[in-house]
Short mmCIF file of C-alpha atoms in Angstrom, two decimals:
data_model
loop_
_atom_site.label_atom_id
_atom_site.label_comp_id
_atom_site.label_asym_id
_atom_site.label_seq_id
_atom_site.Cartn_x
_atom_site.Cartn_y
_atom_site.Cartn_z
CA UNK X 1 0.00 0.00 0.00
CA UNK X 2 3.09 2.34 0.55
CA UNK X 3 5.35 0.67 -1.82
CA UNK X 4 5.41 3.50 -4.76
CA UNK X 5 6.89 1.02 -7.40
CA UNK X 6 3.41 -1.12 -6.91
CA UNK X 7 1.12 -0.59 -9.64
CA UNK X 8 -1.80 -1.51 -7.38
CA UNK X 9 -1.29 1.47 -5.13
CA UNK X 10 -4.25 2.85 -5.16
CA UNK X 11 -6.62 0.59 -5.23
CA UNK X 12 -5.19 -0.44 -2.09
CA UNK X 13 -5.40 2.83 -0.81
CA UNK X 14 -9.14 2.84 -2.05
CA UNK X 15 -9.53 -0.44 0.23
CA UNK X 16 -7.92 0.92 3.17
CA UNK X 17 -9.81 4.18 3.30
CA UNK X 18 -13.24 2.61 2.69
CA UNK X 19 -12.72 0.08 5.74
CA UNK X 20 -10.22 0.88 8.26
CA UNK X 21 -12.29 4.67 8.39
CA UNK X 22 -14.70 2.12 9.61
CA UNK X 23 -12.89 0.10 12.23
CA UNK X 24 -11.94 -3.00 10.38
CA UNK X 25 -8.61 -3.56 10.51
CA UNK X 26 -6.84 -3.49 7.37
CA UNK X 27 -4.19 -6.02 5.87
CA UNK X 28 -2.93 -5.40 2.90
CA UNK X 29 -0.09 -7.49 1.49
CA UNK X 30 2.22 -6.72 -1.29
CA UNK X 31 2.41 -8.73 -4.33
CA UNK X 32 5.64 -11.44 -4.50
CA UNK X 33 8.35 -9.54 -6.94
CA UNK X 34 7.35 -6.37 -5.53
CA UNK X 35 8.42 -4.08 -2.45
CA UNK X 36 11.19 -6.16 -0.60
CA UNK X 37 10.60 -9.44 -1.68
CA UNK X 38 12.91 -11.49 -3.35
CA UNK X 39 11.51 -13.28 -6.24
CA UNK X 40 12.75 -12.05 -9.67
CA UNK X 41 9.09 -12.21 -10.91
CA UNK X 42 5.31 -11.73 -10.54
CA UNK X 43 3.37 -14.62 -10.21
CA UNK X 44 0.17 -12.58 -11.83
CA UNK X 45 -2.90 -14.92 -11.69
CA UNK X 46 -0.53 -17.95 -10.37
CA UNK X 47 -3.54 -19.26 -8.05
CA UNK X 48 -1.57 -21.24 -6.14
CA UNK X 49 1.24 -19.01 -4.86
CA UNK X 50 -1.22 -15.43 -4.12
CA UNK X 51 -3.25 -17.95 -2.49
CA UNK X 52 -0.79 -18.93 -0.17
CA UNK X 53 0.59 -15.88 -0.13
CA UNK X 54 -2.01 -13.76 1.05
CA UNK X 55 -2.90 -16.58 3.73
CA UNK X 56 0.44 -15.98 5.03
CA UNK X 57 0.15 -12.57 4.99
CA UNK X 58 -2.47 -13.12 7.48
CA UNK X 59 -0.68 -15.40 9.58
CA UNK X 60 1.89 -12.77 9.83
CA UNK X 61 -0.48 -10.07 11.29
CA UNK X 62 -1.91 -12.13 14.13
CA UNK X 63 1.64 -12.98 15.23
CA UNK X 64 1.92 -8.54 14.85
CA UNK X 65 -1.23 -8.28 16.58
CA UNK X 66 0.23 -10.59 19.83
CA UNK X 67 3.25 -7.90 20.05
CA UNK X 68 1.50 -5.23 19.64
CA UNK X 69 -1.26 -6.31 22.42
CA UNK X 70 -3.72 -5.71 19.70
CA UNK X 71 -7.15 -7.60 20.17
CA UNK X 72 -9.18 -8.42 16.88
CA UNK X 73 -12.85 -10.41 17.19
CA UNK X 74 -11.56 -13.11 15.01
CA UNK X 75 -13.88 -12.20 11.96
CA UNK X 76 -11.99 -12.28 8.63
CA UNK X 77 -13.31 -10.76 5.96
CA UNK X 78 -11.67 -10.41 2.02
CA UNK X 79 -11.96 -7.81 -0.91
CA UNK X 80 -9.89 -7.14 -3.66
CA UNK X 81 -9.81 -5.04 -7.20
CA UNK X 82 -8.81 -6.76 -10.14
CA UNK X 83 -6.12 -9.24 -9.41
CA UNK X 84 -6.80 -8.45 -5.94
CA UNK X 85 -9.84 -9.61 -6.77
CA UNK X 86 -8.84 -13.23 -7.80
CA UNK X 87 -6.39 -13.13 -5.39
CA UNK X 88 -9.26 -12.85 -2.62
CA UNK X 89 -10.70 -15.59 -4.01
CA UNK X 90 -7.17 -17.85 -4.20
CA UNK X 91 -6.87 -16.90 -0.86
CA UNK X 92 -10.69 -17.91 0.32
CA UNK X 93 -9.63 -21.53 -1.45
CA UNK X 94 -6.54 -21.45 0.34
CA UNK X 95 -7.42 -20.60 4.07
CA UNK X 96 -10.37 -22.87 3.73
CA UNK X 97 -7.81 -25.68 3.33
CA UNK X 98 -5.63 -24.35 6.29
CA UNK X 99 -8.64 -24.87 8.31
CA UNK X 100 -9.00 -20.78 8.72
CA UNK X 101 -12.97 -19.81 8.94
CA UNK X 102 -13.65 -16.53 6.66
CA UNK X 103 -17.32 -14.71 6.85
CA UNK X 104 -17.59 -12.85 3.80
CA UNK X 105 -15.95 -12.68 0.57
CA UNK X 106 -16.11 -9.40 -2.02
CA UNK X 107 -13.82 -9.85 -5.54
CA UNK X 108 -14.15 -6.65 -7.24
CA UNK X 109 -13.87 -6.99 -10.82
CA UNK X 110 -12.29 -10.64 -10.60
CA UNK X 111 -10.40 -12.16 -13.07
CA UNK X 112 -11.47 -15.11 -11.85
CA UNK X 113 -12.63 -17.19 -15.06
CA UNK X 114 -9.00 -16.33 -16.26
CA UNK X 115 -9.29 -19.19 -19.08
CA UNK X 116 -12.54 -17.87 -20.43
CA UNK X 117 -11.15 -14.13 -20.66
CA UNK X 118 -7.90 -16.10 -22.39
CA UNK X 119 -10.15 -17.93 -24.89
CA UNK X 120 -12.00 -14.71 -25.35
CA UNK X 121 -8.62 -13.06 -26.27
CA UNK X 122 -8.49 -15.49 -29.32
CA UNK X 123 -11.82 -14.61 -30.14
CA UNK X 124 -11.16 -10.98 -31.03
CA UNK X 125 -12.93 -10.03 -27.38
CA UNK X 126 -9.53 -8.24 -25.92
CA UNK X 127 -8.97 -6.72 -22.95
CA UNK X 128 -8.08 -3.33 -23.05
CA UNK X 129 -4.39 -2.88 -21.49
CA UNK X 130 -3.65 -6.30 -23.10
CA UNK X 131 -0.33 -5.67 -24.10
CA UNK X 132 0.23 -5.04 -20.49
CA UNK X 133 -1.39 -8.15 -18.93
CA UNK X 134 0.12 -10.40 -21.25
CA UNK X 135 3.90 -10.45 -20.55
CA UNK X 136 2.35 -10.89 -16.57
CA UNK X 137 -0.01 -13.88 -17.80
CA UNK X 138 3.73 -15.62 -20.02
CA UNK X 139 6.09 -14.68 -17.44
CA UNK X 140 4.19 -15.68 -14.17
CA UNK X 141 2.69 -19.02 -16.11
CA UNK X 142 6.34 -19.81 -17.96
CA UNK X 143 8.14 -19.92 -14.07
CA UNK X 144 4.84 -21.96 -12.71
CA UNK X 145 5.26 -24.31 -15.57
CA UNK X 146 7.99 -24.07 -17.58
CA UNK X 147 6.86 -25.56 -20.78
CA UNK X 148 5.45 -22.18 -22.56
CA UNK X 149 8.58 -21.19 -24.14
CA UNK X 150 11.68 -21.88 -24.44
CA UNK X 151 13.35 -19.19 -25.63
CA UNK X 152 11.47 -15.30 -25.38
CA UNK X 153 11.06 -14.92 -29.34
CA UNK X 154 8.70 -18.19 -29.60
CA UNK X 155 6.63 -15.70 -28.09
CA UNK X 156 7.09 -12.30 -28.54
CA UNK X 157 7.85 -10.28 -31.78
CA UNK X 158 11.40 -9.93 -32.51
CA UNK X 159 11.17 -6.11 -31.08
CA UNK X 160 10.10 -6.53 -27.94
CA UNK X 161 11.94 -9.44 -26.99
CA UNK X 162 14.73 -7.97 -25.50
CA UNK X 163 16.75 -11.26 -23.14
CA UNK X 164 15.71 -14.94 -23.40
CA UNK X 165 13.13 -14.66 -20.38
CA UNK X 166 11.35 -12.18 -22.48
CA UNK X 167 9.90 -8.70 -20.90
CA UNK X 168 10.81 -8.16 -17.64
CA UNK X 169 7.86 -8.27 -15.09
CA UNK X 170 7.09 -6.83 -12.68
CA UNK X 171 6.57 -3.30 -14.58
CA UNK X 172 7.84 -1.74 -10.86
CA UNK X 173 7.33 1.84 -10.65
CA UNK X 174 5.33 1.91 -13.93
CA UNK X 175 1.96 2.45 -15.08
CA UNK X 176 0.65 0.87 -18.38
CA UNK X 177 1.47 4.44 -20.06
CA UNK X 178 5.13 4.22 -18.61
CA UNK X 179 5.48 1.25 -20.30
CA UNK X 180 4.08 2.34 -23.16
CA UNK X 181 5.75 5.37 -23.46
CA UNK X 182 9.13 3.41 -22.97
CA UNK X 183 8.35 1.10 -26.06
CA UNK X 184 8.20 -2.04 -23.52
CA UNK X 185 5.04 -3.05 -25.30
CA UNK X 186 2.75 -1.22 -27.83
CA UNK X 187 -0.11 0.55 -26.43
CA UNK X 188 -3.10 -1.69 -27.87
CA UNK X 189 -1.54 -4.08 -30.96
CA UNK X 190 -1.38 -6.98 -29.54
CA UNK X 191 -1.79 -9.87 -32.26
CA UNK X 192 -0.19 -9.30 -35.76
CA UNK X 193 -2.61 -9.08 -38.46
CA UNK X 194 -1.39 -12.69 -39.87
CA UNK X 195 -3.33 -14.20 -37.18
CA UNK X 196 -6.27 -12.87 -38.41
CA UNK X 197 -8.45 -12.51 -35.35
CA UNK X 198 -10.84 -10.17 -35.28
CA UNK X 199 -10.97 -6.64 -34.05
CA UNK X 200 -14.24 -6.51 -32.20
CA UNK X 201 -13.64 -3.35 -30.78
CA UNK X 202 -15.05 -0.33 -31.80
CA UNK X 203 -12.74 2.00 -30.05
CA UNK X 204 -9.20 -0.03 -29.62
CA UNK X 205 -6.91 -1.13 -32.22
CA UNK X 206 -5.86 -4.45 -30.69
CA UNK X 207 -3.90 -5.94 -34.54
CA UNK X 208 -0.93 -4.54 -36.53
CA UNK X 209 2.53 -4.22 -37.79
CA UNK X 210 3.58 -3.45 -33.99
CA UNK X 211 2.22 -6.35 -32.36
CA UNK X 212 3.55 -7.77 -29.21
CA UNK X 213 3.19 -11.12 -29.93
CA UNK X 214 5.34 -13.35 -32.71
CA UNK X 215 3.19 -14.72 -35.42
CA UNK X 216 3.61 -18.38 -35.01
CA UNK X 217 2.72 -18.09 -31.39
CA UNK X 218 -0.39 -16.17 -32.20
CA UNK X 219 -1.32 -18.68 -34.63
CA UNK X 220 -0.76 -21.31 -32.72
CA UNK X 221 -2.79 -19.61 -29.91
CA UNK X 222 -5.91 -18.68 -32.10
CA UNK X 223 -5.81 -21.93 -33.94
CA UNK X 224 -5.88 -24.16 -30.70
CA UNK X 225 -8.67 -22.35 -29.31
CA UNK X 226 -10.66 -22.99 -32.32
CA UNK X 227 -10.21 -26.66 -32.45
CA UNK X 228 -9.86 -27.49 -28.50
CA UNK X 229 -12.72 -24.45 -27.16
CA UNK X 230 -13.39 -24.60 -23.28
CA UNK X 231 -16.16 -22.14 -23.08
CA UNK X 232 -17.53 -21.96 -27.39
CA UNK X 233 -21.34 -22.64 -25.69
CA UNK X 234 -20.56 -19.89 -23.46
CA UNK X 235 -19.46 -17.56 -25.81
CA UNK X 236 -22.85 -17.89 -28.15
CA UNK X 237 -25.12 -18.40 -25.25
CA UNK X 238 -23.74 -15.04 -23.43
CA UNK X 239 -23.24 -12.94 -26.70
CA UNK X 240 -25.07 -9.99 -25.38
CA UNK X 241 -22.18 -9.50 -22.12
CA UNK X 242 -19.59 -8.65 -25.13
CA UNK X 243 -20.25 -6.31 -27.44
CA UNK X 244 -19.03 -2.64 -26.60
CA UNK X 245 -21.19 -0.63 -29.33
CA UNK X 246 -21.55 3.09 -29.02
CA UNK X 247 -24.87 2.93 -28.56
CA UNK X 248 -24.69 0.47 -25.72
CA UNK X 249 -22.41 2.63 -24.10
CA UNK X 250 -24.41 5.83 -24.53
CA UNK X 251 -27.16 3.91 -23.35
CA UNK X 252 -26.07 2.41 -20.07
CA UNK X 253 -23.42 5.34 -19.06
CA UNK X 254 -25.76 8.48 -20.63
CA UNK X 255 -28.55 8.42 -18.21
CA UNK X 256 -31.19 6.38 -19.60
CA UNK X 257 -31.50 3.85 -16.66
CA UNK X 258 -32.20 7.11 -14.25
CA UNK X 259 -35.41 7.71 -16.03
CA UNK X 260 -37.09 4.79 -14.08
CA UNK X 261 -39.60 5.44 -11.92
CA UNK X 262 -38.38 2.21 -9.57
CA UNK X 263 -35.14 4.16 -8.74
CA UNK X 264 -36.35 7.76 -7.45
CA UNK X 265 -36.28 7.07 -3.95
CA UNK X 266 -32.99 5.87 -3.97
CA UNK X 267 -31.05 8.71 -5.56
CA UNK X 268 -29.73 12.10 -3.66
CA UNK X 269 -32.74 14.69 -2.93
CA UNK X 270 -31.19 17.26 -5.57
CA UNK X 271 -31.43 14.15 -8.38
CA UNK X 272 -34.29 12.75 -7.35
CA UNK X 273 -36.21 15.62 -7.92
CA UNK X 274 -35.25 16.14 -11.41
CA UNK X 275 -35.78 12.53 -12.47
CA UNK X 276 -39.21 12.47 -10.95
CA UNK X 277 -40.31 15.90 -13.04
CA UNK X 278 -38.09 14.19 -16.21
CA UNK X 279 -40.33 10.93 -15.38
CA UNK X 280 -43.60 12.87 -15.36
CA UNK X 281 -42.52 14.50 -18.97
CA UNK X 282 -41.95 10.71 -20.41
CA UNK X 283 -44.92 9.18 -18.87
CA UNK X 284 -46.93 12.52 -20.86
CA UNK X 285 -45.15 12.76 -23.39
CA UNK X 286 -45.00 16.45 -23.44
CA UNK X 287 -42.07 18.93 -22.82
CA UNK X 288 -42.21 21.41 -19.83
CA UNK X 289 -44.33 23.93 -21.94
CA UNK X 290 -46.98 21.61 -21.83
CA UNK X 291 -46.23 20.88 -25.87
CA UNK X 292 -46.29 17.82 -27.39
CA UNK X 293 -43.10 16.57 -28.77
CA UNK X 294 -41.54 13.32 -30.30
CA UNK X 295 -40.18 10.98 -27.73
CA UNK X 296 -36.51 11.93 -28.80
CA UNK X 297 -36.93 15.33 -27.44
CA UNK X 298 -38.65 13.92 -24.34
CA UNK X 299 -35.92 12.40 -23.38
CA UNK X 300 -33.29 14.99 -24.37
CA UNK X 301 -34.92 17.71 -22.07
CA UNK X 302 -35.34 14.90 -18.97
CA UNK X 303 -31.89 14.01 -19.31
CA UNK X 304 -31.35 17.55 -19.36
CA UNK X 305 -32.84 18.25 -15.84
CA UNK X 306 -30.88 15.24 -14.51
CA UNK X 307 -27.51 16.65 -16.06
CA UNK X 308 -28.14 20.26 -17.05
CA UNK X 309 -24.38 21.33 -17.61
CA UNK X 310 -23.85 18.78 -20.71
CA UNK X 311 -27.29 20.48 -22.65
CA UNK X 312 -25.43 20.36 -25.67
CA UNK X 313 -24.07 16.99 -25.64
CA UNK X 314 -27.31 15.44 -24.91
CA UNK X 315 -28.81 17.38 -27.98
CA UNK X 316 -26.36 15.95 -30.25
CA UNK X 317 -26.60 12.25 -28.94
CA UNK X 318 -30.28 12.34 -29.11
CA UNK X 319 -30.13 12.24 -32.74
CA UNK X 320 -29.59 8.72 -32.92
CA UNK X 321 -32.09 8.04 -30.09
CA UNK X 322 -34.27 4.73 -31.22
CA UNK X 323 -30.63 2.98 -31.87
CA UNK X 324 -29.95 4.07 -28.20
CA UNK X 325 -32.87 2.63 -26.54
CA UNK X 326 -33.15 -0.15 -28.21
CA UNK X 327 -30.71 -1.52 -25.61
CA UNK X 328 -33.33 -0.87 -22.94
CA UNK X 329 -34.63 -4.15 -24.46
CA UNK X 330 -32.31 -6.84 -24.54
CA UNK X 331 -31.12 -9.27 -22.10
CA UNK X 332 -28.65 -8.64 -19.36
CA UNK X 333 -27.20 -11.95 -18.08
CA UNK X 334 -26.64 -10.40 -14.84
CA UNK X 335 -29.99 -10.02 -13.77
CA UNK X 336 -30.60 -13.52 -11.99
CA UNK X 337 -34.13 -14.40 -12.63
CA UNK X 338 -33.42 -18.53 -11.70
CA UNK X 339 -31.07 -21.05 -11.00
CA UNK X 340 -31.80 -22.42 -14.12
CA UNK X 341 -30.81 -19.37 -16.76
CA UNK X 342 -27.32 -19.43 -15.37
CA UNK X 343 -27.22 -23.60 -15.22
CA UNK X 344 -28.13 -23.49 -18.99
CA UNK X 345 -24.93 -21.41 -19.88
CA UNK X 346 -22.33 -22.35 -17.65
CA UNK X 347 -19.41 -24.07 -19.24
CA UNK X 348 -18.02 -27.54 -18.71
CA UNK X 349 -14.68 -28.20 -18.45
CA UNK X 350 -14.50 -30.99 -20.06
CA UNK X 351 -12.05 -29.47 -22.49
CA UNK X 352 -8.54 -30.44 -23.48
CA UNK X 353 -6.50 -27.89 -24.80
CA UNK X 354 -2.70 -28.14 -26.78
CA UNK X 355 -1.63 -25.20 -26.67
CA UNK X 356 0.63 -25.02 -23.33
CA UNK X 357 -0.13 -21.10 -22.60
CA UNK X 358 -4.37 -22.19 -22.44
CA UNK X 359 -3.29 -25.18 -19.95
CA UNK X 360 -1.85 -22.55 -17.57
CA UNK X 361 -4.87 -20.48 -18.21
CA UNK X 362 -6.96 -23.69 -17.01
CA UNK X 363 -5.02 -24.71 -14.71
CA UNK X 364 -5.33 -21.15 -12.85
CA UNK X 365 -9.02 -20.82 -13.47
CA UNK X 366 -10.43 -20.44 -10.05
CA UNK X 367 -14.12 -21.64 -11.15
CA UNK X 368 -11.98 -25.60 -11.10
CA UNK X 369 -12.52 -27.94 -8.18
CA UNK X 370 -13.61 -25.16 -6.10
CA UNK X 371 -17.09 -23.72 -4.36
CA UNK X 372 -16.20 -20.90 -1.37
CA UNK X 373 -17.33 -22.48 2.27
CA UNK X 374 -18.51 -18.45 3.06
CA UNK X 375 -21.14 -15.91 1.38
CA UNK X 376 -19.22 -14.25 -1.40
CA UNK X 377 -20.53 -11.41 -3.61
CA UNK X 378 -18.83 -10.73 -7.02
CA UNK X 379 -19.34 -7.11 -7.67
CA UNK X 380 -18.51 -5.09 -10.62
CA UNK X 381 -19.69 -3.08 -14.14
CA UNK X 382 -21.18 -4.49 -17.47
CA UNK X 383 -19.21 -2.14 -19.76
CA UNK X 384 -15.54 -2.86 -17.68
CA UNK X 385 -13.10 -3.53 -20.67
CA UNK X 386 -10.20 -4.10 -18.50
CA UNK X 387 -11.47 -7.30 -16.80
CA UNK X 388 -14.50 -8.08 -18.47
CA UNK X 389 -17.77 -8.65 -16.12
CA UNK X 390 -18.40 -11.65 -17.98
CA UNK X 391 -15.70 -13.35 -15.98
CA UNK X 392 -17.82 -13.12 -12.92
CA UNK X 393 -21.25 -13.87 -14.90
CA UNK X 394 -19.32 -17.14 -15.73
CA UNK X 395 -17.85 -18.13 -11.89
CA UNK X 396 -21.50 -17.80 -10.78
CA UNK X 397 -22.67 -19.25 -13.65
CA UNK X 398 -20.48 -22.84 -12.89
CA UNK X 399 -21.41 -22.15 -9.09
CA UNK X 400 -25.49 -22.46 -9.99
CA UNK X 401 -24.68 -25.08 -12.15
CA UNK X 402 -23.18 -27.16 -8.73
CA UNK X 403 -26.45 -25.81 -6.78
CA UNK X 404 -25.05 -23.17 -5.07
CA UNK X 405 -27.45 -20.61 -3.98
CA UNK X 406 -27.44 -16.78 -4.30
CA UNK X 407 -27.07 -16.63 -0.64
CA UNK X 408 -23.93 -18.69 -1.13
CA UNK X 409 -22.71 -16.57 -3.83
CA UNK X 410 -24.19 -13.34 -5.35
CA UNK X 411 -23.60 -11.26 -8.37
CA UNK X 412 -23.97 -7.37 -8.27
CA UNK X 413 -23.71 -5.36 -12.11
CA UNK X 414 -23.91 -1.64 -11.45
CA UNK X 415 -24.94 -1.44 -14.34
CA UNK X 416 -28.23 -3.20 -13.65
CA UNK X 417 -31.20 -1.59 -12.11
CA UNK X 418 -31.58 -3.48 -8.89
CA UNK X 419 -34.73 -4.99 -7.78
CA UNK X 420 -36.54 -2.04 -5.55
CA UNK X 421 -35.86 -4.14 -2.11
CA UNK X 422 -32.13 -4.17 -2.82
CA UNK X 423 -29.61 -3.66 -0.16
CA UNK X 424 -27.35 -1.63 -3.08
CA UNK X 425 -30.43 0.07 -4.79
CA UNK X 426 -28.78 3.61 -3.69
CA UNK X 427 -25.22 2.45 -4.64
CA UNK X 428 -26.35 1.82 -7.90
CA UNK X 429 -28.21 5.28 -7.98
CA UNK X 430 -25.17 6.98 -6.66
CA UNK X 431 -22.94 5.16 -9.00
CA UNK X 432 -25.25 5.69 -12.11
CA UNK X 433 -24.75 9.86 -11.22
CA UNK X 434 -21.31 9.56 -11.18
CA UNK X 435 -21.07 7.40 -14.41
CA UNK X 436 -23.33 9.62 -16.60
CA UNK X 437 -20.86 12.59 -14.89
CA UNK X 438 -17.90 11.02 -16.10
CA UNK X 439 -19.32 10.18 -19.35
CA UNK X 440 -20.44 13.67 -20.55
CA UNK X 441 -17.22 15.32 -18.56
CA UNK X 442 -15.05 12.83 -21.17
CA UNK X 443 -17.29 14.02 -23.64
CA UNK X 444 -18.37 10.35 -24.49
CA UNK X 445 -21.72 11.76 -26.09
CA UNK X 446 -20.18 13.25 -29.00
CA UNK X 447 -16.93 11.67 -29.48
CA UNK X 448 -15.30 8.47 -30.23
CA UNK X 449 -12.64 9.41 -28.23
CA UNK X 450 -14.36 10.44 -25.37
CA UNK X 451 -16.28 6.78 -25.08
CA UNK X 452 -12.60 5.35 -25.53
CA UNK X 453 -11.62 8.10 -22.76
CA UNK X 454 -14.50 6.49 -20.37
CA UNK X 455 -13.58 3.21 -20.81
CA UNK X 456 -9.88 3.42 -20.57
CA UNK X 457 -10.88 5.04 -16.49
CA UNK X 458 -14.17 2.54 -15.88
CA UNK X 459 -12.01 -0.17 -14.13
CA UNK X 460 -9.84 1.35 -11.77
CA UNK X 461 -11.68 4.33 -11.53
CA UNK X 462 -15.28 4.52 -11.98
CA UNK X 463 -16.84 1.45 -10.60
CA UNK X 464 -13.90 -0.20 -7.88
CA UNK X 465 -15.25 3.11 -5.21
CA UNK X 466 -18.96 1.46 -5.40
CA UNK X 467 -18.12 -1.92 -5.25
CA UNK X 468 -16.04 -1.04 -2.10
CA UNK X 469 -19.24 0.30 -0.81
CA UNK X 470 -20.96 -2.61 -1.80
CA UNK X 471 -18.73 -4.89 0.12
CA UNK X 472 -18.74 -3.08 3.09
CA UNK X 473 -22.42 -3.28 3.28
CA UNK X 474 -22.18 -6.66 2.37
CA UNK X 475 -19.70 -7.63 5.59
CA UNK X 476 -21.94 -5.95 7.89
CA UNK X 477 -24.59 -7.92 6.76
CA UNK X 478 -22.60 -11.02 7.34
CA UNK X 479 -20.90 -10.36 10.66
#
């Protein structure tokens, strides 16, 4: 948490100040290969060793607590962000095996179904900061297993691999832009365009002459996840978690979901007020004159009294309005409506892959051999394109597939309008306000660039502050 050369700063910060303000007592391990330890690598997503690490970690602060005459009640509780996230989970697995009761557990954005977001990779679905997570995902899987290379350009394009272990991790001291800027991997290219996997993004340019990775490993990669697929039924049976559109975006982020009569009670006096008069012009159809106008303006001048500074943004995006709310109709797979619409799509793994970088990816995927003893609550956004939410639609998905409850284990999209007796109805009206906020302020209405703006922060920085919320309610409930 003090350690300035960890990425993960922050976000451990963010932890910290959400529940130690709150008299939890906080522990919050570095990551092996960073700080003072000793190991000449990261073992990113290595399920095994941040498992045991972070139970150790624990260990280590009861023995502090002793010297320092601190008492604690014995209640542990675990949240991450990202690969904190799956870490809190390696670590649930881990402890449970040591014996070591745990009340609650919160991933935040989890990596968790790390072989489904590799597979998804092949697909043309890519992460966005790819070219960063990749030389984490090779080097922490090569020292786990040793069989993914043998030498750094089997892997990497000729350019960027600089010593026969390949690109240095961890990136200490860096951000993805340091890296980036120093020409340690390209900012977005990661496959060359000989592998021929789609771009499905409309805003990131993840193929080209600068690639990271060397052709034959790409397609080698690509190849073997078209022949040997792990989650293919997943991938068309969940179709509508993927696709970043503009209009989706515009939809979800611009406001829409605040003009819902189900959610006025649970926003801020100051909002509520101008959704329920924006409300009353929709269910009228008329504009405040008492005029009748086509349901495009309707909605421009409601969204207007909800966010009255971006006026002229709203105008211009309500010119493709019916494409916009047209999203208002389809499916969101994280709305749970039974046991039985997440059973029908969760993936077997009964698969078999060749291709010795997916076996890692497998072997690490934290939805094998494993249901959590404790409640746990996977919280995070539909439109993340960092860690993709699907990942935790699919680790509840396998976990209702094995019978397990949503007591047992509960999924929370802020971008979903919660059923009006949810515990996070006024997170997600709080966190809706700040989304549209940061939407317009990026200027995501009228620009590609802006949308790519909002998306590049939506990880780190626009959902991870509600989900800590979340998970704080979520502990008290489970003390």
């Amino acid at each position: 948490m003090f350690d300035d050369q960890q990425p993960a700063k922050m976000e451990a910060m963010a932890v910290a100040a959400t529940f130690a303000s709150r008299g939890y007592i906080v522990i919050a391990p570095n990551y092996g290969g960073y700080g003072e330890s000793t190991m000449s690598y990261h073992p990113y997503l290595n399920g095994d060793l941040l498992g045991k690490d972070s139970a150790d970690a624990l260990s280590a602060a009861y023995s502090t607590f002793n010297a320092m005459n601190v008492v604690a009640n014995g209640n542990v509780y675990l949240t991450g962000i990202s690969e904190g996230g799956y870490s809190t989970m390696a670590a649930n697995k881990e402890l449970q095996q040591r014996g070591q009761q745990v009340k609650a557990v919160v991933p935040i954005s989890s990596p968790a179904a790390i072989s489904l977001l590799v597979d998804q990779t092949a697909h043309g679905n890519i992460s966005n900061g790819g070219t960063f997570f990749m030389p984490l995902l090779l080097n922490s899987w090569q020292h786990q297993s040793g069989d993914i290379f043998q030498n750094s350009n089997e892997v990497y394009a000729t350019k960027y691999a600089n010593s026969p272990d390949g690109i240095p991790t961890p990136f200490k001291g860096m951000s993805f832009q340091d890296v980036v800027n120093k020409k340690i991997v390209p900012e977005e290219q990661l496959f060359p365009d000989s592998s021929n996997v789609p771009n499905k993004s409309n805003f990131f340019k993840f193929s080209g002459p600068d690639a990271l990775l060397s052709d034959n490993f790409s397609k080698d990669f690509v190849a073997d996840t078209e022949n040997n697929s792990c989650d293919s039924d997943f991938f068309d049976k969940s179709k509508e978690g993927f696709p970043f559109e503009p209009d989706r975006i515009k939809f979800q982020a611009g406001g829409f979901q605040l003009l819902n009569a189900a959610i006025i009670s649970i926003l801020p006096s100051s909002y509520s007020q101008a959704a329920a008069t924006a409300i009353d012009i929709i269910a009228n159809l008329k504009d405040p004159s008492g005029g009748s106008t086509p349901a495009g303006n309707v909605i421009k001048n409601a969204l207007k009294l909800i966010f009255p500074s971006q006026a002229d943004q709203i105008t211009n995006m309500i010119g493709n309005f019916t494409d916009i709310v047209a999203y208002e109709k389809k499916p969101l797979l994280s709305v749970d409506h039974t046991a039985a619409t997440y059973a029908s799509i969760a993936p077997k793994f009964n698969c078999t892959p060749k291709n010795t970088f997916r076996k890692a990816a497998l072997r690490n995927d934290l939805r094998r051999d494993w249901i959590p003893p404790n409640p746990m609550l996977m919280c995070g956004g539909g439109l993340d394109p960092t860690v993709p939410f699907i990942s935790s639609v699919a680790t509840i998905a396998n976990l209702r597939n094995q019978g397990v409850p949503s007591s047992m284990a509960d999924l929370l999209d802020l971008e979903v309008i919660p059923s009006p007796n949810s515990p996070y109805a006024r997170i997600f009206g709080l966190f809706k306000i700040y989304e549209g906020i940061s939407f317009y302020n990026d200027n995501g209405a009228t620009q590609s660039s802006g949308i790519k703006k909002f998306l590049t922060n939506y990880h780190a920085g626009t959902v991870s502050p509600f989900c800590l919320m979340a998970a704080k309610m979520y502990f008290d409930t489970n003390n």
